[in-house]
PDB file of C-alpha atoms in Angstrom:
ATOM      1  CA  UNK A   1       8.605   4.258   7.056  1.00  0.00           C
ATOM      2  CA  UNK A   2      10.294   5.127   3.777  1.00  0.00           C
ATOM      3  CA  UNK A   3       9.503   4.014   0.275  1.00  0.00           C
ATOM      4  CA  UNK A   4      12.434   1.599   0.184  1.00  0.00           C
ATOM      5  CA  UNK A   5      11.266  -0.123   3.340  1.00  0.00           C
ATOM      6  CA  UNK A   6       7.826  -0.664   1.856  1.00  0.00           C
ATOM      7  CA  UNK A   7       9.320  -2.032  -1.338  1.00  0.00           C
ATOM      8  CA  UNK A   8      11.583  -4.270   0.698  1.00  0.00           C
ATOM      9  CA  UNK A   9       8.639  -5.678   2.656  1.00  0.00           C
ATOM     10  CA  UNK A  10       6.681  -6.358  -0.528  1.00  0.00           C
ATOM     11  CA  UNK A  11       9.735  -7.987  -2.123  1.00  0.00           C
ATOM     12  CA  UNK A  12      10.108 -10.286   0.906  1.00  0.00           C
ATOM     13  CA  UNK A  13       6.483 -11.409   0.939  1.00  0.00           C
ATOM     14  CA  UNK A  14       6.504 -11.831  -2.852  1.00  0.00           C
ATOM     15  CA  UNK A  15       9.549 -14.060  -2.554  1.00  0.00           C
ATOM     16  CA  UNK A  16       7.809 -15.995   0.194  1.00  0.00           C
ATOM     17  CA  UNK A  17       4.719 -16.458  -1.938  1.00  0.00           C
ATOM     18  CA  UNK A  18       6.856 -17.608  -4.873  1.00  0.00           C
ATOM     19  CA  UNK A  19       8.632 -20.195  -2.705  1.00  0.00           C
ATOM     20  CA  UNK A  20       5.365 -21.508  -1.234  1.00  0.00           C
ATOM     21  CA  UNK A  21       3.811 -21.705  -4.701  1.00  0.00           C
ATOM     22  CA  UNK A  22       6.742 -23.543  -6.325  1.00  0.00           C
ATOM     23  CA  UNK A  23       7.973 -25.689  -3.413  1.00  0.00           C
ATOM     24  CA  UNK A  24       4.792 -26.520  -1.540  1.00  0.00           C
ATOM     25  CA  UNK A  25       2.005 -26.215  -4.083  1.00  0.00           C
ATOM     26  CA  UNK A  26       3.986 -27.534  -7.012  1.00  0.00           C
ATOM     27  CA  UNK A  27       3.289 -24.644  -9.389  1.00  0.00           C
ATOM     28  CA  UNK A  28       5.633 -24.273 -12.348  1.00  0.00           C
ATOM     29  CA  UNK A  29       7.718 -21.106 -12.438  1.00  0.00           C
ATOM     30  CA  UNK A  30       7.437 -20.907 -16.243  1.00  0.00           C
ATOM     31  CA  UNK A  31       3.727 -20.082 -15.898  1.00  0.00           C
ATOM     32  CA  UNK A  32       4.569 -16.963 -13.852  1.00  0.00           C
ATOM     33  CA  UNK A  33       5.048 -14.705 -16.946  1.00  0.00           C
ATOM     34  CA  UNK A  34       1.546 -15.666 -18.128  1.00  0.00           C
ATOM     35  CA  UNK A  35       0.142 -14.743 -14.717  1.00  0.00           C
ATOM     36  CA  UNK A  36       1.981 -11.407 -14.801  1.00  0.00           C
ATOM     37  CA  UNK A  37       0.560 -10.723 -18.257  1.00  0.00           C
ATOM     38  CA  UNK A  38      -2.966 -11.403 -17.028  1.00  0.00           C
ATOM     39  CA  UNK A  39      -2.330  -9.118 -14.050  1.00  0.00           C
ATOM     40  CA  UNK A  40      -1.385  -6.325 -16.440  1.00  0.00           C
ATOM     41  CA  UNK A  41      -4.576  -6.977 -18.411  1.00  0.00           C
ATOM     42  CA  UNK A  42      -6.561  -6.653 -15.188  1.00  0.00           C
ATOM     43  CA  UNK A  43      -4.836  -3.366 -14.350  1.00  0.00           C
ATOM     44  CA  UNK A  44      -5.523  -2.063 -17.859  1.00  0.00           C
ATOM     45  CA  UNK A  45      -9.162  -3.050 -17.502  1.00  0.00           C
ATOM     46  CA  UNK A  46      -9.322  -1.254 -14.146  1.00  0.00           C
ATOM     47  CA  UNK A  47      -7.985   1.907 -15.799  1.00  0.00           C
ATOM     48  CA  UNK A  48     -10.739   1.697 -18.412  1.00  0.00           C
ATOM     49  CA  UNK A  49     -13.382   1.159 -15.733  1.00  0.00           C
ATOM     50  CA  UNK A  50     -12.027   4.138 -13.775  1.00  0.00           C
ATOM     51  CA  UNK A  51     -12.188   6.345 -16.858  1.00  0.00           C
ATOM     52  CA  UNK A  52     -15.772   5.184 -17.526  1.00  0.00           C
ATOM     53  CA  UNK A  53     -16.808   5.731 -13.905  1.00  0.00           C
ATOM     54  CA  UNK A  54     -15.383   9.261 -13.948  1.00  0.00           C
ATOM     55  CA  UNK A  55     -16.971  10.040 -17.297  1.00  0.00           C
ATOM     56  CA  UNK A  56     -20.394   8.788 -16.212  1.00  0.00           C
ATOM     57  CA  UNK A  57     -20.087  10.527 -12.850  1.00  0.00           C
ATOM     58  CA  UNK A  58     -19.086  13.785 -14.487  1.00  0.00           C
ATOM     59  CA  UNK A  59     -21.925  13.575 -16.982  1.00  0.00           C
ATOM     60  CA  UNK A  60     -24.413  12.956 -14.161  1.00  0.00           C
ATOM     61  CA  UNK A  61     -23.091  15.885 -12.132  1.00  0.00           C
ATOM     62  CA  UNK A  62     -23.183  18.354 -15.000  1.00  0.00           C
ATOM     63  CA  UNK A  63     -26.480  16.981 -16.266  1.00  0.00           C
ATOM     64  CA  UNK A  64     -27.999  17.452 -12.815  1.00  0.00           C
ATOM     65  CA  UNK A  65     -26.656  20.991 -12.648  1.00  0.00           C
ATOM     66  CA  UNK A  66     -28.091  21.883 -16.032  1.00  0.00           C
ATOM     67  CA  UNK A  67     -31.502  20.276 -15.728  1.00  0.00           C
ATOM     68  CA  UNK A  68     -32.238  20.924 -12.074  1.00  0.00           C
ATOM     69  CA  UNK A  69     -30.522  24.290 -11.804  1.00  0.00           C
ATOM     70  CA  UNK A  70     -29.013  23.171  -8.510  1.00  0.00           C
ATOM     71  CA  UNK A  71     -25.341  22.810  -7.743  1.00  0.00           C
ATOM     72  CA  UNK A  72     -23.568  19.628  -6.718  1.00  0.00           C
ATOM     73  CA  UNK A  73     -19.811  19.453  -6.543  1.00  0.00           C
ATOM     74  CA  UNK A  74     -17.829  17.351  -8.973  1.00  0.00           C
ATOM     75  CA  UNK A  75     -15.240  16.844  -6.229  1.00  0.00           C
ATOM     76  CA  UNK A  76     -17.401  14.031  -4.883  1.00  0.00           C
ATOM     77  CA  UNK A  77     -15.879  11.905  -7.637  1.00  0.00           C
ATOM     78  CA  UNK A  78     -12.401  12.638  -6.310  1.00  0.00           C
ATOM     79  CA  UNK A  79     -12.429   9.641  -3.966  1.00  0.00           C
ATOM     80  CA  UNK A  80      -9.935   6.815  -3.610  1.00  0.00           C
ATOM     81  CA  UNK A  81     -12.861   4.413  -3.191  1.00  0.00           C
ATOM     82  CA  UNK A  82     -13.639   4.855  -6.885  1.00  0.00           C
ATOM     83  CA  UNK A  83     -10.191   3.546  -7.814  1.00  0.00           C
ATOM     84  CA  UNK A  84     -10.617   0.473  -5.636  1.00  0.00           C
ATOM     85  CA  UNK A  85     -14.136  -0.174  -6.921  1.00  0.00           C
ATOM     86  CA  UNK A  86     -12.866   0.117 -10.493  1.00  0.00           C
ATOM     87  CA  UNK A  87     -10.200  -2.458  -9.689  1.00  0.00           C
ATOM     88  CA  UNK A  88     -12.876  -4.735  -8.240  1.00  0.00           C
ATOM     89  CA  UNK A  89     -14.969  -4.358 -11.397  1.00  0.00           C
ATOM     90  CA  UNK A  90     -11.932  -5.273 -13.486  1.00  0.00           C
ATOM     91  CA  UNK A  91     -11.167  -8.320 -11.358  1.00  0.00           C
ATOM     92  CA  UNK A  92     -14.743  -9.585 -11.699  1.00  0.00           C
ATOM     93  CA  UNK A  93     -14.788  -9.101 -15.457  1.00  0.00           C
ATOM     94  CA  UNK A  94     -11.367 -10.613 -15.873  1.00  0.00           C
ATOM     95  CA  UNK A  95     -12.246 -13.673 -13.784  1.00  0.00           C
ATOM     96  CA  UNK A  96     -15.492 -14.054 -15.689  1.00  0.00           C
ATOM     97  CA  UNK A  97     -13.644 -13.970 -19.006  1.00  0.00           C
ATOM     98  CA  UNK A  98     -11.229 -16.653 -17.833  1.00  0.00           C
ATOM     99  CA  UNK A  99     -13.988 -18.896 -16.537  1.00  0.00           C
ATOM    100  CA  UNK A 100     -15.945 -18.943 -19.830  1.00  0.00           C
TER     101      UNK A 100
ATOM    102  CA  UNK B   1      -5.531  -8.311 -25.109  1.00  0.00           C
ATOM    103  CA  UNK B   2      -2.116  -6.914 -25.979  1.00  0.00           C
ATOM    104  CA  UNK B   3      -3.589  -3.416 -25.814  1.00  0.00           C
ATOM    105  CA  UNK B   4      -4.891  -4.074 -22.313  1.00  0.00           C
ATOM    106  CA  UNK B   5      -1.487  -5.377 -21.244  1.00  0.00           C
ATOM    107  CA  UNK B   6       0.227  -2.272 -22.623  1.00  0.00           C
ATOM    108  CA  UNK B   7      -2.268  -0.061 -20.828  1.00  0.00           C
ATOM    109  CA  UNK B   8      -1.751  -2.044 -17.636  1.00  0.00           C
ATOM    110  CA  UNK B   9       2.006  -1.694 -17.924  1.00  0.00           C
ATOM    111  CA  UNK B  10       1.740   2.050 -18.464  1.00  0.00           C
ATOM    112  CA  UNK B  11      -0.538   2.408 -15.428  1.00  0.00           C
ATOM    113  CA  UNK B  12       1.817   0.334 -13.308  1.00  0.00           C
ATOM    114  CA  UNK B  13       4.840   2.386 -14.375  1.00  0.00           C
ATOM    115  CA  UNK B  14       2.997   5.633 -13.665  1.00  0.00           C
ATOM    116  CA  UNK B  15       2.009   4.302 -10.250  1.00  0.00           C
ATOM    117  CA  UNK B  16       5.610   3.324  -9.476  1.00  0.00           C
ATOM    118  CA  UNK B  17       7.005   6.659 -10.630  1.00  0.00           C
ATOM    119  CA  UNK B  18       4.377   8.688  -8.810  1.00  0.00           C
ATOM    120  CA  UNK B  19       4.659   6.721  -5.583  1.00  0.00           C
ATOM    121  CA  UNK B  20       8.342   5.936  -5.252  1.00  0.00           C
ATOM    122  CA  UNK B  21      10.048   8.930  -6.861  1.00  0.00           C
ATOM    123  CA  UNK B  22       9.883  12.647  -6.001  1.00  0.00           C
ATOM    124  CA  UNK B  23       8.303  13.514  -9.374  1.00  0.00           C
ATOM    125  CA  UNK B  24       4.997  14.588  -7.792  1.00  0.00           C
ATOM    126  CA  UNK B  25       6.944  16.772  -5.351  1.00  0.00           C
ATOM    127  CA  UNK B  26       8.908  18.374  -8.185  1.00  0.00           C
ATOM    128  CA  UNK B  27       5.713  19.134 -10.082  1.00  0.00           C
ATOM    129  CA  UNK B  28       4.264  20.554  -6.851  1.00  0.00           C
ATOM    130  CA  UNK B  29       7.278  22.855  -6.451  1.00  0.00           C
ATOM    131  CA  UNK B  30       7.032  23.936 -10.069  1.00  0.00           C
ATOM    132  CA  UNK B  31       3.335  24.769  -9.756  1.00  0.00           C
ATOM    133  CA  UNK B  32       3.943  26.789  -6.599  1.00  0.00           C
ATOM    134  CA  UNK B  33       6.023  29.249  -8.581  1.00  0.00           C
ATOM    135  CA  UNK B  34       8.064  31.943  -6.905  1.00  0.00           C
ATOM    136  CA  UNK B  35       6.414  33.549  -3.860  1.00  0.00           C
ATOM    137  CA  UNK B  36       5.964  37.248  -4.297  1.00  0.00           C
ATOM    138  CA  UNK B  37       5.542  38.751  -0.864  1.00  0.00           C
ATOM    139  CA  UNK B  38       5.363  42.519  -0.707  1.00  0.00           C
ATOM    140  CA  UNK B  39       3.053  45.129   0.808  1.00  0.00           C
ATOM    141  CA  UNK B  40      -0.370  44.834  -0.729  1.00  0.00           C
ATOM    142  CA  UNK B  41      -3.962  45.959  -0.240  1.00  0.00           C
ATOM    143  CA  UNK B  42      -5.280  42.640   1.080  1.00  0.00           C
ATOM    144  CA  UNK B  43      -4.388  39.054   1.904  1.00  0.00           C
ATOM    145  CA  UNK B  44      -6.775  36.614   0.258  1.00  0.00           C
ATOM    146  CA  UNK B  45      -7.001  33.127   1.750  1.00  0.00           C
ATOM    147  CA  UNK B  46      -8.962  30.850  -0.566  1.00  0.00           C
ATOM    148  CA  UNK B  47     -11.091  28.018   0.756  1.00  0.00           C
ATOM    149  CA  UNK B  48      -9.805  24.447   0.729  1.00  0.00           C
ATOM    150  CA  UNK B  49     -11.324  21.338   2.210  1.00  0.00           C
ATOM    151  CA  UNK B  50     -13.825  23.085   4.457  1.00  0.00           C
ATOM    152  CA  UNK B  51     -14.368  22.170   8.074  1.00  0.00           C
ATOM    153  CA  UNK B  52     -15.279  18.835   9.641  1.00  0.00           C
ATOM    154  CA  UNK B  53     -18.675  18.281  11.217  1.00  0.00           C
ATOM    155  CA  UNK B  54     -17.235  19.343  14.565  1.00  0.00           C
ATOM    156  CA  UNK B  55     -16.194  22.676  13.104  1.00  0.00           C
ATOM    157  CA  UNK B  56     -12.489  21.911  12.964  1.00  0.00           C
ATOM    158  CA  UNK B  57     -10.665  23.054   9.852  1.00  0.00           C
ATOM    159  CA  UNK B  58      -9.050  20.508   7.594  1.00  0.00           C
ATOM    160  CA  UNK B  59      -5.259  20.429   7.522  1.00  0.00           C
ATOM    161  CA  UNK B  60      -5.023  22.296   4.239  1.00  0.00           C
ATOM    162  CA  UNK B  61      -7.529  24.949   5.216  1.00  0.00           C
ATOM    163  CA  UNK B  62      -5.705  25.542   8.484  1.00  0.00           C
ATOM    164  CA  UNK B  63      -2.313  25.808   6.744  1.00  0.00           C
ATOM    165  CA  UNK B  64      -3.653  28.496   4.441  1.00  0.00           C
ATOM    166  CA  UNK B  65      -5.213  30.406   7.306  1.00  0.00           C
ATOM    167  CA  UNK B  66      -2.012  30.294   9.354  1.00  0.00           C
ATOM    168  CA  UNK B  67       0.001  31.606   6.425  1.00  0.00           C
ATOM    169  CA  UNK B  68      -2.506  34.406   5.932  1.00  0.00           C
ATOM    170  CA  UNK B  69      -2.467  35.302   9.615  1.00  0.00           C
ATOM    171  CA  UNK B  70       1.321  35.349   9.570  1.00  0.00           C
ATOM    172  CA  UNK B  71       1.345  37.715   6.597  1.00  0.00           C
ATOM    173  CA  UNK B  72      -1.084  40.027   8.380  1.00  0.00           C
ATOM    174  CA  UNK B  73       0.974  40.130  11.557  1.00  0.00           C
ATOM    175  CA  UNK B  74       4.103  40.811   9.506  1.00  0.00           C
ATOM    176  CA  UNK B  75       2.352  43.888   8.193  1.00  0.00           C
ATOM    177  CA  UNK B  76       2.056  42.989   4.518  1.00  0.00           C
ATOM    178  CA  UNK B  77      -1.570  44.057   4.225  1.00  0.00           C
ATOM    179  CA  UNK B  78      -4.226  45.666   6.456  1.00  0.00           C
ATOM    180  CA  UNK B  79      -7.023  43.365   5.341  1.00  0.00           C
ATOM    181  CA  UNK B  80      -7.503  39.605   5.593  1.00  0.00           C
ATOM    182  CA  UNK B  81     -10.104  38.099   3.267  1.00  0.00           C
ATOM    183  CA  UNK B  82     -11.350  34.645   4.218  1.00  0.00           C
ATOM    184  CA  UNK B  83     -13.239  32.555   1.697  1.00  0.00           C
ATOM    185  CA  UNK B  84     -14.730  29.059   1.707  1.00  0.00           C
ATOM    186  CA  UNK B  85     -17.814  27.174   2.815  1.00  0.00           C
ATOM    187  CA  UNK B  86     -19.938  28.600   5.614  1.00  0.00           C
ATOM    188  CA  UNK B  87     -18.460  26.261   8.229  1.00  0.00           C
ATOM    189  CA  UNK B  88     -14.950  26.879   6.991  1.00  0.00           C
ATOM    190  CA  UNK B  89     -15.316  30.655   7.036  1.00  0.00           C
ATOM    191  CA  UNK B  90     -16.825  30.568  10.515  1.00  0.00           C
ATOM    192  CA  UNK B  91     -14.002  28.419  11.863  1.00  0.00           C
ATOM    193  CA  UNK B  92     -11.370  30.543  10.126  1.00  0.00           C
ATOM    194  CA  UNK B  93     -12.846  33.777  11.437  1.00  0.00           C
ATOM    195  CA  UNK B  94     -12.950  32.429  14.978  1.00  0.00           C
ATOM    196  CA  UNK B  95      -9.322  31.343  14.749  1.00  0.00           C
ATOM    197  CA  UNK B  96      -8.252  34.629  13.191  1.00  0.00           C
ATOM    198  CA  UNK B  97      -9.824  36.510  16.097  1.00  0.00           C
ATOM    199  CA  UNK B  98      -8.020  34.160  18.451  1.00  0.00           C
ATOM    200  CA  UNK B  99      -4.754  35.044  16.750  1.00  0.00           C
ATOM    201  CA  UNK B 100      -5.382  38.699  17.486  1.00  0.00           C
ATOM    202  CA  UNK B 101      -6.694  39.936  14.162  1.00  0.00           C
ATOM    203  CA  UNK B 102      -9.322  42.628  14.767  1.00  0.00           C
ATOM    204  CA  UNK B 103     -12.794  42.174  13.336  1.00  0.00           C
ATOM    205  CA  UNK B 104     -12.460  45.323  11.258  1.00  0.00           C
ATOM    206  CA  UNK B 105      -9.516  43.781   9.417  1.00  0.00           C
ATOM    207  CA  UNK B 106     -11.393  40.657   8.348  1.00  0.00           C
ATOM    208  CA  UNK B 107     -13.672  40.345   5.327  1.00  0.00           C
ATOM    209  CA  UNK B 108     -15.433  37.098   4.588  1.00  0.00           C
ATOM    210  CA  UNK B 109     -17.385  35.424   1.821  1.00  0.00           C
ATOM    211  CA  UNK B 110     -19.073  32.035   2.061  1.00  0.00           C
ATOM    212  CA  UNK B 111     -21.296  32.113  -1.015  1.00  0.00           C
ATOM    213  CA  UNK B 112     -18.934  30.613  -3.583  1.00  0.00           C
ATOM    214  CA  UNK B 113     -19.238  26.996  -4.674  1.00  0.00           C
ATOM    215  CA  UNK B 114     -16.322  26.920  -7.089  1.00  0.00           C
ATOM    216  CA  UNK B 115     -12.952  28.661  -7.425  1.00  0.00           C
ATOM    217  CA  UNK B 116     -14.365  30.796 -10.218  1.00  0.00           C
ATOM    218  CA  UNK B 117     -17.209  31.945  -7.994  1.00  0.00           C
ATOM    219  CA  UNK B 118     -14.690  32.625  -5.203  1.00  0.00           C
ATOM    220  CA  UNK B 119     -12.786  34.970  -7.496  1.00  0.00           C
ATOM    221  CA  UNK B 120     -16.013  36.761  -8.453  1.00  0.00           C
ATOM    222  CA  UNK B 121     -17.194  37.094  -4.837  1.00  0.00           C
ATOM    223  CA  UNK B 122     -13.835  38.428  -3.673  1.00  0.00           C
ATOM    224  CA  UNK B 123     -13.841  40.907  -6.564  1.00  0.00           C
ATOM    225  CA  UNK B 124     -17.270  42.117  -5.397  1.00  0.00           C
ATOM    226  CA  UNK B 125     -15.825  42.579  -1.909  1.00  0.00           C
ATOM    227  CA  UNK B 126     -12.551  44.302  -2.722  1.00  0.00           C
ATOM    228  CA  UNK B 127     -12.710  46.102  -6.058  1.00  0.00           C
ATOM    229  CA  UNK B 128     -15.371  48.628  -4.983  1.00  0.00           C
ATOM    230  CA  UNK B 129     -13.012  49.523  -2.120  1.00  0.00           C
ATOM    231  CA  UNK B 130     -10.195  50.113  -4.587  1.00  0.00           C
ATOM    232  CA  UNK B 131      -8.256  47.156  -3.223  1.00  0.00           C
ATOM    233  CA  UNK B 132      -6.663  45.555  -6.282  1.00  0.00           C
ATOM    234  CA  UNK B 133      -3.253  44.361  -5.152  1.00  0.00           C
ATOM    235  CA  UNK B 134      -3.588  41.105  -3.280  1.00  0.00           C
ATOM    236  CA  UNK B 135      -1.405  38.489  -1.694  1.00  0.00           C
ATOM    237  CA  UNK B 136      -3.007  35.215  -2.762  1.00  0.00           C
ATOM    238  CA  UNK B 137      -2.648  32.301  -0.347  1.00  0.00           C
ATOM    239  CA  UNK B 138      -3.298  28.895  -1.909  1.00  0.00           C
ATOM    240  CA  UNK B 139      -1.737  25.453  -2.170  1.00  0.00           C
ATOM    241  CA  UNK B 140       1.003  25.030  -4.808  1.00  0.00           C
ATOM    242  CA  UNK B 141      -1.162  22.778  -6.956  1.00  0.00           C
ATOM    243  CA  UNK B 142      -4.070  25.236  -6.864  1.00  0.00           C
ATOM    244  CA  UNK B 143      -1.946  28.332  -7.416  1.00  0.00           C
ATOM    245  CA  UNK B 144      -1.759  28.522 -11.252  1.00  0.00           C
ATOM    246  CA  UNK B 145      -5.510  28.274 -11.791  1.00  0.00           C
ATOM    247  CA  UNK B 146      -6.407  30.388  -8.754  1.00  0.00           C
ATOM    248  CA  UNK B 147      -3.938  33.076  -9.793  1.00  0.00           C
ATOM    249  CA  UNK B 148      -5.292  33.112 -13.343  1.00  0.00           C
ATOM    250  CA  UNK B 149      -8.889  33.398 -12.095  1.00  0.00           C
ATOM    251  CA  UNK B 150      -8.070  36.238  -9.702  1.00  0.00           C
ATOM    252  CA  UNK B 151      -6.181  38.128 -12.423  1.00  0.00           C
ATOM    253  CA  UNK B 152      -9.125  37.565 -14.758  1.00  0.00           C
ATOM    254  CA  UNK B 153     -11.347  39.140 -12.094  1.00  0.00           C
ATOM    255  CA  UNK B 154      -9.255  42.320 -12.107  1.00  0.00           C
ATOM    256  CA  UNK B 155      -6.662  41.862  -9.387  1.00  0.00           C
ATOM    257  CA  UNK B 156      -2.903  42.346  -9.380  1.00  0.00           C
ATOM    258  CA  UNK B 157      -1.937  39.055  -7.807  1.00  0.00           C
ATOM    259  CA  UNK B 158       1.133  38.269  -5.748  1.00  0.00           C
ATOM    260  CA  UNK B 159       1.235  34.526  -5.109  1.00  0.00           C
ATOM    261  CA  UNK B 160       2.088  33.176  -1.687  1.00  0.00           C
ATOM    262  CA  UNK B 161       1.881  29.371  -1.858  1.00  0.00           C
ATOM    263  CA  UNK B 162       1.792  27.154   1.199  1.00  0.00           C
ATOM    264  CA  UNK B 163       4.639  24.630   1.675  1.00  0.00           C
ATOM    265  CA  UNK B 164       5.992  23.852  -1.789  1.00  0.00           C
ATOM    266  CA  UNK B 165       7.846  20.584  -1.393  1.00  0.00           C
ATOM    267  CA  UNK B 166       4.903  18.575  -0.159  1.00  0.00           C
ATOM    268  CA  UNK B 167       4.974  15.254   1.696  1.00  0.00           C
ATOM    269  CA  UNK B 168       7.438  12.540   0.697  1.00  0.00           C
ATOM    270  CA  UNK B 169       5.825   9.266   1.803  1.00  0.00           C
ATOM    271  CA  UNK B 170       4.235   7.044  -0.862  1.00  0.00           C
ATOM    272  CA  UNK B 171       0.621   7.496   0.244  1.00  0.00           C
ATOM    273  CA  UNK B 172       0.884  11.270   0.307  1.00  0.00           C
ATOM    274  CA  UNK B 173       2.593  11.341  -3.083  1.00  0.00           C
ATOM    275  CA  UNK B 174      -0.345   9.376  -4.476  1.00  0.00           C
ATOM    276  CA  UNK B 175      -2.602  11.999  -2.950  1.00  0.00           C
ATOM    277  CA  UNK B 176      -0.546  14.701  -4.657  1.00  0.00           C
ATOM    278  CA  UNK B 177      -0.888  12.864  -7.958  1.00  0.00           C
ATOM    279  CA  UNK B 178      -4.630  12.674  -7.488  1.00  0.00           C
ATOM    280  CA  UNK B 179      -4.739  16.401  -6.811  1.00  0.00           C
ATOM    281  CA  UNK B 180      -2.623  17.064  -9.897  1.00  0.00           C
ATOM    282  CA  UNK B 181      -4.993  15.079 -12.092  1.00  0.00           C
ATOM    283  CA  UNK B 182      -7.972  16.871 -10.544  1.00  0.00           C
ATOM    284  CA  UNK B 183      -6.371  20.259 -11.181  1.00  0.00           C
ATOM    285  CA  UNK B 184      -5.581  19.300 -14.761  1.00  0.00           C
ATOM    286  CA  UNK B 185      -9.209  18.318 -15.284  1.00  0.00           C
ATOM    287  CA  UNK B 186     -10.352  21.636 -13.797  1.00  0.00           C
ATOM    288  CA  UNK B 187      -7.987  23.595 -16.062  1.00  0.00           C
ATOM    289  CA  UNK B 188      -9.289  21.689 -19.082  1.00  0.00           C
ATOM    290  CA  UNK B 189     -12.885  22.366 -18.088  1.00  0.00           C
ATOM    291  CA  UNK B 190     -12.256  26.082 -17.649  1.00  0.00           C
ATOM    292  CA  UNK B 191     -10.433  26.287 -20.980  1.00  0.00           C
ATOM    293  CA  UNK B 192     -13.211  24.402 -22.790  1.00  0.00           C
ATOM    294  CA  UNK B 193     -15.913  26.597 -21.264  1.00  0.00           C
ATOM    295  CA  UNK B 194     -13.980  29.791 -22.022  1.00  0.00           C
ATOM    296  CA  UNK B 195     -13.555  30.838 -18.392  1.00  0.00           C
ATOM    297  CA  UNK B 196      -9.762  30.991 -18.805  1.00  0.00           C
TER     298      UNK B 196
END
C-alpha cells in the first residue's frame, strides 16, 4: 500500500473524528488550533526525552566499557521501542502539566 | 512553550519528509557512491545484522553474502573474506559452500565487535598475504565509513554497495532514516576519537 493510500486513510479517519467531535460531542472547532499546538508541544517534549534517553544510554554503555573492560554494543539503543517510550514519557509529563 | 511547539513542528516536518518523500532513498543512493567492480585480490563481505537464533542470516547479511558470492563466481577475485559475529560467519560459510565456493577460497573472521575492529582483523588476514586490492561489499549507508576504515587499514578499496535505491514504503523509509542517524552518530564518534 503506497504512501498516498496511508495518508488518505488517515485523512478519512481524522475527518470522521472531527465530525463526531463537533456534531455529536458538541466540541467547538475554534479550540482545535489550541489542541494542535499542545500536540506539537508533546511531540517536542518527546524529542527531548528521546535525546535524553539516547544520551544516558550512550553514557552507560561507554561507562560500562571503560570501567568493566568488557564490550557491550551501543546498537542496543537503536530500537524503535525507545522512540515510542519517549513519546509515552512526553504524554505523561504533558498530561501532568495540564492537570496541575 | 513556544520553543517546544517549534521543536514539535520541526520533528513533525522531518517525519513527514522522511516518510512520505524519497529523500531517504536519495541520500541512500548518494552514500552508495559509484560501484567500482574490477579484478581484485579479494572480496570482503562485512558483517551486518548477524544471524537469528535458528542460524538464519538476516536479510541484510544475506544480501551482502549473495553479492559477494556473485562477484566470486564472475571471477573478480580468487578469495572471499567473510566477517561478522560467530553465528553470522558460520551461516555465511555454510551458504558459500552450498553455492559452490571451495573452502580454500574462503577466509573468515568472527572476532570483531565493531566496524573498526573488522577492518583491523581483515587487515591481519590479508595484508601479510600481500592482498591489498579489495572489493568491499557493504550496504550503501555503511559504505562511506566502512570504505574509509578499510583504506585507513592499508587497503586499496573498490566499493560494491548492495541495492542503492532502497525500499520505498513509509515504514522502510523510516528505517532508512534511523540507519542514517545511526551512521552519522558513528561517524561523529570516530572523528571525535581520532579513528578517522
